[in-house]
Each structure stands twice: as structure tokens, then as C-alpha cells.
Coordinates of C-alpha atoms and ligand atoms in Angstrom, one line a residue:
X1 CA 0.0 0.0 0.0
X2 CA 1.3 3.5 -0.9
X3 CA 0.2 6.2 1.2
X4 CA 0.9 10.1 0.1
X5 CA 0.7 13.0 1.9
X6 CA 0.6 16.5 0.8
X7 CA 1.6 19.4 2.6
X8 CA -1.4 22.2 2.2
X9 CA -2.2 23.3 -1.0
X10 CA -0.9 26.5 -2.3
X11 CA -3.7 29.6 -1.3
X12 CA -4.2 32.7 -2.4
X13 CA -3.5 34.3 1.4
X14 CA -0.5 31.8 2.4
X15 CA 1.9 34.9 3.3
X16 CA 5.0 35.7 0.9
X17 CA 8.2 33.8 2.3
X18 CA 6.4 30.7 3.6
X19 CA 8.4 27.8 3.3
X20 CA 5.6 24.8 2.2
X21 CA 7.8 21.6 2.6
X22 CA 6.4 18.4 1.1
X23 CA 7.5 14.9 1.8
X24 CA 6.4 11.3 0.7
X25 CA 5.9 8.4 2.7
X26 CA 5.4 5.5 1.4
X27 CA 4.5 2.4 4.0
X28 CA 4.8 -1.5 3.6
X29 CA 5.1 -5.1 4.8
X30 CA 8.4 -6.6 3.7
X31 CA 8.7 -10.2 5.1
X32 CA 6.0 -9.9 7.8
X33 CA 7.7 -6.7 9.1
X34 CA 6.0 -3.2 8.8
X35 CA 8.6 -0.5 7.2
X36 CA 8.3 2.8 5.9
X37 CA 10.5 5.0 3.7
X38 CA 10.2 9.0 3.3
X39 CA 10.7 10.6 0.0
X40 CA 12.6 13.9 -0.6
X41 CA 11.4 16.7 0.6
X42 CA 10.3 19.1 -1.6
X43 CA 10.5 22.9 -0.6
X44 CA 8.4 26.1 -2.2
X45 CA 8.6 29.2 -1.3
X46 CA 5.7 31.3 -1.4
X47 CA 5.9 34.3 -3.8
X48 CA 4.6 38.0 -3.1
X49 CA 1.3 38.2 -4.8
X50 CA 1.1 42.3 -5.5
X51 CA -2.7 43.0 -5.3
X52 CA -5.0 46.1 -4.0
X53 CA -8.4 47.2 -3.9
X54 CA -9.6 50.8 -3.1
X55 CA -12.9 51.9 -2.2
X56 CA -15.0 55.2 -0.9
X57 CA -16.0 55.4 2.6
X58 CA -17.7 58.5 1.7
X59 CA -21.8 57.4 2.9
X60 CA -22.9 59.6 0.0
X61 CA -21.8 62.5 -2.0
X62 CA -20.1 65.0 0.0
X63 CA -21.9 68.6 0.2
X64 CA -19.8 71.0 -1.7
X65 CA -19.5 74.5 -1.1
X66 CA -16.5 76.9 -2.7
X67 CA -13.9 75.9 -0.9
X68 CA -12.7 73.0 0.6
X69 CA -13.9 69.7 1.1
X70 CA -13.0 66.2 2.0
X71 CA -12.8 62.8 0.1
X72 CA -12.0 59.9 2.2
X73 CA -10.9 56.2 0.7
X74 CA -9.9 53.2 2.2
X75 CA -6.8 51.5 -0.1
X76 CA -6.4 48.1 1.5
X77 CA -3.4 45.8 0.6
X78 CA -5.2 42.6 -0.5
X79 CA -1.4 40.9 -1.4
X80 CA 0.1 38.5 0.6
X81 CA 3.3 40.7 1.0
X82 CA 3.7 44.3 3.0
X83 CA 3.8 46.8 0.2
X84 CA 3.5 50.3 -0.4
X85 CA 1.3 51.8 -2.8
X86 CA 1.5 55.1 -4.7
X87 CA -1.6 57.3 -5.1
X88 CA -3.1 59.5 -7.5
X89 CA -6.2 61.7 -7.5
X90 CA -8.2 62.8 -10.5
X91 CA -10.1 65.6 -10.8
X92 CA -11.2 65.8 -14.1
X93 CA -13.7 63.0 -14.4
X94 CA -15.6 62.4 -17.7
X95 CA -19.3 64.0 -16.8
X96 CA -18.2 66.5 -14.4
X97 CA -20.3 69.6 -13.5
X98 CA -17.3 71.4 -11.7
X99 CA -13.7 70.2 -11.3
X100 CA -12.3 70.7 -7.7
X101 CA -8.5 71.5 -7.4
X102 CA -6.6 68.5 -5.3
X103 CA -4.7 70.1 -2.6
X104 CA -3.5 67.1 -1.1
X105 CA -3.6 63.5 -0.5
X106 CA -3.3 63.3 3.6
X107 CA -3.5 59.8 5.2
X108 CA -5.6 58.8 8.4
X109 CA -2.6 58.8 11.0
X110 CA -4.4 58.9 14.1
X111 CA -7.2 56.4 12.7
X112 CA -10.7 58.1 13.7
X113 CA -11.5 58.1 10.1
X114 CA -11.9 61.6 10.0
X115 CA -9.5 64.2 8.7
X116 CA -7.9 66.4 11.3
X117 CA -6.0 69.3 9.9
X118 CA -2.4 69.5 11.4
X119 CA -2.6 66.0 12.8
X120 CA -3.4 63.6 9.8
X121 CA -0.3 63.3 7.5
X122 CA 0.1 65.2 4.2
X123 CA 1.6 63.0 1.7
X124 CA 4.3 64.7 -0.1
X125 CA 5.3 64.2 -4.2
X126 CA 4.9 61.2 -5.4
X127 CA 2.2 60.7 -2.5
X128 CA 3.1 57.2 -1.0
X129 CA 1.8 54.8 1.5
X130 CA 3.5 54.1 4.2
X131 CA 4.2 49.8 3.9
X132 CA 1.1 47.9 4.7
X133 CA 1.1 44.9 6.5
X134 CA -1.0 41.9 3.8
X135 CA -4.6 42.6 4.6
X136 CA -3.9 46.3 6.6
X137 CA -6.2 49.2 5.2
X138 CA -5.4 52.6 5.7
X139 CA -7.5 55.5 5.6
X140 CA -7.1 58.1 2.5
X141 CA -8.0 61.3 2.0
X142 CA -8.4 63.4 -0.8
X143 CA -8.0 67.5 0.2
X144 CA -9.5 69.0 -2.5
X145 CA -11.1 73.0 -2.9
X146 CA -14.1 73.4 -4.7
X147 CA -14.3 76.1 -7.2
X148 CA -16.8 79.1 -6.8
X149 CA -18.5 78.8 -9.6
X150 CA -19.9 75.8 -8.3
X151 CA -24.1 75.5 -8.3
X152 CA -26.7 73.8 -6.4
X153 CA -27.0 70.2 -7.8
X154 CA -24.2 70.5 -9.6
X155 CA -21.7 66.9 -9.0
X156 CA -18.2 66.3 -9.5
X157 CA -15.9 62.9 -9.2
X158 CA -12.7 62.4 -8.0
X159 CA -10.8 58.9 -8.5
X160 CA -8.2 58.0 -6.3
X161 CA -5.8 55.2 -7.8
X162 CA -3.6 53.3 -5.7
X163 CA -0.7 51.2 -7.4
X164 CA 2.1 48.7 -6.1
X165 CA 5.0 50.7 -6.1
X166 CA 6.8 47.7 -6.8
X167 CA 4.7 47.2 -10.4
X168 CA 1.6 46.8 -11.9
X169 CA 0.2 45.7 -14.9
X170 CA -1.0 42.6 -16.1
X171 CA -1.5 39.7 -14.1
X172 CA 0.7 37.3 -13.8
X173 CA 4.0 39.9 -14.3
X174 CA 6.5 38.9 -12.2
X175 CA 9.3 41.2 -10.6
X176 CA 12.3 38.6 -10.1
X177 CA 13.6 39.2 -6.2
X178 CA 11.2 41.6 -5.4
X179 CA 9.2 39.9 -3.1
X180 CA 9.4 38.6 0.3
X181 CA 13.1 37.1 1.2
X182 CA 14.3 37.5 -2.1
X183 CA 11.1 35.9 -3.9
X184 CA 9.3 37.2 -7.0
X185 CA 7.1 39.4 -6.6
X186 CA 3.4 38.6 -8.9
X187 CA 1.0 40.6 -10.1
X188 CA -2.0 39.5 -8.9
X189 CA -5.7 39.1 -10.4
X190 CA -6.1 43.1 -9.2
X191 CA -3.5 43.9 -11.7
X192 CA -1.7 45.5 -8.6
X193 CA -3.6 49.0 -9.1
X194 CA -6.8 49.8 -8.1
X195 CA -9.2 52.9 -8.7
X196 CA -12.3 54.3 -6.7
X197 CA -14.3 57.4 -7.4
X198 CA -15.3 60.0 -4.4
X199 CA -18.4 62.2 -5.4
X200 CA -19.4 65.8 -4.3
X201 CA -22.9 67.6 -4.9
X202 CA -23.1 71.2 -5.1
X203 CA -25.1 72.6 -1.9
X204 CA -25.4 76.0 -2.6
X205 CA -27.9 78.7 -1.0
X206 CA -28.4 81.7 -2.9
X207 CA -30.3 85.0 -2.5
X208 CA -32.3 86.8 -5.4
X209 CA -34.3 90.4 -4.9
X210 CA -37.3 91.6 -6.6
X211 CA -38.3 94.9 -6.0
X212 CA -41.6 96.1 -6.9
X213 CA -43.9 99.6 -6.3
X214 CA -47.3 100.2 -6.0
X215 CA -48.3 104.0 -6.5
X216 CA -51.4 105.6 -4.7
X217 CA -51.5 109.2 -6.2
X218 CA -53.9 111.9 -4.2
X219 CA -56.6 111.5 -6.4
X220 CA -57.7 107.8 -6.1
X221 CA -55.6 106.6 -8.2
X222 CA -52.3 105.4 -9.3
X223 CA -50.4 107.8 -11.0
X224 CA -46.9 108.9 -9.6
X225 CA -47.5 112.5 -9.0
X226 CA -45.9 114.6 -6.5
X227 CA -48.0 113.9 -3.6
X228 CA -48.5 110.2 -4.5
X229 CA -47.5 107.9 -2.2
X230 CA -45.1 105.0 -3.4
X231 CA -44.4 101.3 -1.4
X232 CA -42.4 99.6 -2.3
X233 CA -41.8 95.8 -2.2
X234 CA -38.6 94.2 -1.4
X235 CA -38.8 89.9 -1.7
X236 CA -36.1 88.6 -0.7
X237 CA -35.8 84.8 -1.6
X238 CA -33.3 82.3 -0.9
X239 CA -33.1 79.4 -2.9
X240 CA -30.9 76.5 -3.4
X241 CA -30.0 73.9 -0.6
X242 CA -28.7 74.8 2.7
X243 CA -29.1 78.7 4.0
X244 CA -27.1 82.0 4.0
X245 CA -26.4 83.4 7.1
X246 CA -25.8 87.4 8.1
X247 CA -28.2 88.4 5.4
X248 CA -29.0 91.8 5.6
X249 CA -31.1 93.9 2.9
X250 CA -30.9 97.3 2.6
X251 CA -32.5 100.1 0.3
X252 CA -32.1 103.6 -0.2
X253 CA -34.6 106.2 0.1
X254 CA -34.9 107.4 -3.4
X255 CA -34.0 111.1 -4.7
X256 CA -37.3 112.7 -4.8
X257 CA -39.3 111.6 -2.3
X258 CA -39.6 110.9 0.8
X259 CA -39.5 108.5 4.0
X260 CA -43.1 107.9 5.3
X261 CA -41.9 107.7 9.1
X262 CA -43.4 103.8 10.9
X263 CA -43.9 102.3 7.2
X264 CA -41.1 99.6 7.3
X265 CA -42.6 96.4 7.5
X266 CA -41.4 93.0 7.4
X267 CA -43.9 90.0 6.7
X268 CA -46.8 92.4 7.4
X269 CA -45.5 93.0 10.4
X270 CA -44.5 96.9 11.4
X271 CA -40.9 97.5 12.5
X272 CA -40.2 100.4 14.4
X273 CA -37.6 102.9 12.7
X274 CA -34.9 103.0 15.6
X275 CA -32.4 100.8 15.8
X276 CA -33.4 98.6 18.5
X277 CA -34.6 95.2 19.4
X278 CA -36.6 94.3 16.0
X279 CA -34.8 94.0 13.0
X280 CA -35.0 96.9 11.3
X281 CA -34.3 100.7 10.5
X282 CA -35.5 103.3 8.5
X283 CA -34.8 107.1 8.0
X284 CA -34.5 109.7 5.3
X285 CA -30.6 109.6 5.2
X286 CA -29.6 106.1 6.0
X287 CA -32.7 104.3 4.0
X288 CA -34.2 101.6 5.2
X289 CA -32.3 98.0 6.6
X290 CA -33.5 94.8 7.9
X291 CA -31.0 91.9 9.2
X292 CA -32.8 88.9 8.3
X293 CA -29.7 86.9 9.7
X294 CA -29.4 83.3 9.0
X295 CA -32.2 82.4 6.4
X296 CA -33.5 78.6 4.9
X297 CA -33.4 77.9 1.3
X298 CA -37.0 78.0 0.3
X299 CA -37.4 80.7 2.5
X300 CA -39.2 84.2 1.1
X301 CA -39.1 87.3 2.8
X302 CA -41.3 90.9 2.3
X303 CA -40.4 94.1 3.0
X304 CA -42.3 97.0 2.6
X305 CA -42.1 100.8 3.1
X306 CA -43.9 104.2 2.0
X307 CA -42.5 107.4 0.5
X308 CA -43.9 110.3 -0.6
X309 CA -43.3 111.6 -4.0
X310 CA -42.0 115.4 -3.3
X311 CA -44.0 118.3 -4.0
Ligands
CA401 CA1 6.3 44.0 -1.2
CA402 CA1 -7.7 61.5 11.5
CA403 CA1 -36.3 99.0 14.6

């Protein structure tokens, strides 16, 4: 009777330098007498596979506003090997609204997943991983500033690419004494370089006037004749997503006419013309202003006031 035994078959996962050592035995009777004999033993050395995945850990797009904004990816070494891996960021995606400018590519150094300014790392040129241990993922971010033209809605991409700084390419390349202990190094079936895109939407709050006048002249009706009395409409609207904050509209009392003194209103209701705890003010010289403050997209906001057309 012959009786083999294998060592464990070669897995994707079995780390880079392990020695698998296989050996024979074959057993048998010889003359009544149990013997055995071994066979050689065969040593292989496991190669570095190179391979990497990358994905978003962004939940959804990330609100954009001008200026900056984060991306964050996870690049995880899925070889059997440590390696390092060299990232890129592209902004200018096929399909774009806006581009954003990359400012940097920082890595998560003190691991809360979020980036913190002057405490994360700020990769420097050509941005590099530090080595990963086979299986390690390390937090990425992308540091990018959004451009002021953006516009509510609008959406923009950015792909980060990581790539085996000791190659890439197709799989099944090998990199003779690359790898572990003097081993090859092997593409693996990621091709060694992996890309994930990062998205941003355009959140953008923004404020449009409309001014109107109504004319009630002394006579009944509306024609703007000295006398008349004018009020006029100010809508303030703020559309978009998000709000604006320290809004504060303001008007002029026009050449020609002037102030009806208690007419400022806002929302039908009358404001008082001092400055004091209401939000508004109104006289001849200064005009009129209300501080409407921090104010909702979909919001809409009327004010009113009178002057007299001068005699
Ligand atoms: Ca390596
Ligand atoms: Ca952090
Ligand atoms: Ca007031």
C-alpha cells in the first residue's frame, strides 16, 4: 500500500516567504515486518502576490460649497506581501459639472476616520503609502477645494488610484527578487492597481431680490404725482440647498421723495424705525435695513415701506 501525503495546497492568502515543505511516505510489509520510507522533501517558497483594492468610505456625495472639502478612501493591501502603494487623484472626471483642485492626499494617522488638519499626514510628491502589513487598510484622504463657480446640484468625481510601487500591470507579471526574502514578486488578479471614485454635490444657497412699487397718487388713483404715495416691495428669496447666514437687505430712500416715518414692515408686520430690538431701520438719510440673519433655502421674505413723491 502506498500512502501520500501533501503538505497544504498553495492559497491565495498563504503569506509571501512561507516555506511549504512536502515529503512522501510510502509504507509496507516486507517479510511480515511493517517498514516505511520517506521521500525527498520538496521545498516552495511562497511568492509575493502584488494585489490592491480601493474603495469610498464616503456614505454619500459629500456637500460642496466653494472651498474645501474632503474625500476619504480606504486602499487596502489585498497581497500576501507588505507593500507600499502610490496614489493618485483625478479631478477631471468624464461628466463633471465642476472640477475641484486636489490640494493634497493626507493619510488617516491617528485612525478616527476623519481628517484632522495638522494631525493627519500630508503625503508629499509622489504621495506614498507608508508599507502595509498583507490585509492592513489605511484610511485616504483626498483634500480638495471646490471652485466658486460651483451651483446647487451640480456633482463632481474624483478617482483615487492606488498602485504597487513595486509594479503593476497585467497579471501574472513577475518582478524577479522583489518579493518577500528575495522571492518574486506577482501581479495579482487586481492587476496590482486599483481605482475608486469619491463624489461631491453642489449645496449652494443663494439669494435673489425683486423689488416692486405700488403708487397711490392723491386722487384715487395710481399715478406717480408729486403727492403720491409709493411702497415699495422688497422679496427677498433664498433658494438652493442649505441657508445663507448674516443676510442683511438694505434700500435707499430714493431722490425725490420721501420716508413715510413707521412704514417699514417685514412679513406684514410693522418694525419700528430705531435701531433697537426688532430687526430693522429706516430714516431719510440712511434708507431703510433689515438683518434677516441666518435664512433657509425656500425661504421668502417681504419688505415693505412708503414714501412720498415730493411736492
Ligand atoms: Ca512588497
Ligand atoms: Ca484623522
Ligand atoms: Ca427698529
Amino acid at each position: 500500500m502506498l500512502v501520500g501525503h501533501a503538505a497544504p495546497a498553495l492559497a491565495a492568502g498563504v503569506t509571501a516567504g512561507t516555506l511549504i515543505e512536502n515529503t512522501a511516505v510510502a509504507s509496507f510489509d516486507e517479510a511480515g515486518t511493517p517498514r516505511s520510507i520517506n521521500s525527498n522533501t520538496v521545498v516552495v517558497r511562497v511568492d509575493e502576490l502584488l494585489d490592491v483594492t480601493v474603495t469610498s468610505l464616503d456614505p454619500g456625495p459629500v456637500t460642496a460649497r466653494a472651498g474645501d472639502a474632503v474625500l476619504t478612501f480606504e486602499v487596502t493591501n489585498q497581497g500576501n506581501g507588505p507593500e507600499a502603494f502610490r496614489l493618485t487623484a483625478e479631478t477631471a472626471v468624464a461628466g463633471n459639472d465642476f472640477d475641484v483642485t486636489l490640494r493634497a492626499i493626507a493619510i488617516d494617522s491617528n485612525g478616527n476616520g476623519i481628517y484632522d488638519e495638522g494631525v493627519d499626514q500630508i503625503l508629499a510628491s509622489p504621495q506614498t503609502t507608508p508599507v502595509l502589513a498583507p490585509d492592513a487598510r489605511l484610511t485616504v484622504f483626498a483634500l480638495v477645494t471646490v471652485p466658486q463657480s460651483v451651483a446647487d446640484g451640480d456633482t463632481s468625481n474624483v478617482a483615487l488610484t492606488a498602485a504597487a510601487v513595486t509594479g503593476s500591470g497585467t497579471p501574472g507579471t513577475s518582478f524577479a527578487g522583489q518579493g518577500v526574502d528575495g522571492g518574486d514578486a506577482v501581479v495579482g488578479a487586481t492587476g496590482a492597481l486599483a481605482t475608486a471614485r469619491g463624489s461631491l454635490i453642489g449645496t449652494v444657497a443663494s439669494v435673489s431680490l425683486v423689488k416692486s412699487v405700488a403708487v397711490r397718487d392723491p386722487f384715487g388713483g395710481t399715478s406717480a404725482v408729486p403727492g403720491a404715495i409709493a411702497t415699495f416691495t422688497i422679496e427677498a428669496r433664498v433658494s438652493g440647498t442649505g441657508a445663507v447666514s448674516g443676510l442683511v437687505v438694505s434700500d435707499a430712500i430714493p431722490a425725490g421723495t420721501t420716508y413715510v416715518p413707521g412704514t417699514l414692515t417685514l412679513d406684514t408686520a410693522t418694525l419700528t424705525d430705531a435701531a433697537d430690538v426688532d430687526a430693522g431701520t429706516a430714516s431719510q438719510a440712511g434708507g431703510v435695513a433689515v438683518t434677516l440673519g441666518s435664512v433657509p433655502a425656500g425661504t421668502t421674505r417681504a419688505i415693505t415701506f412708503d414714501v412720498t413723491i415730493d411736492r
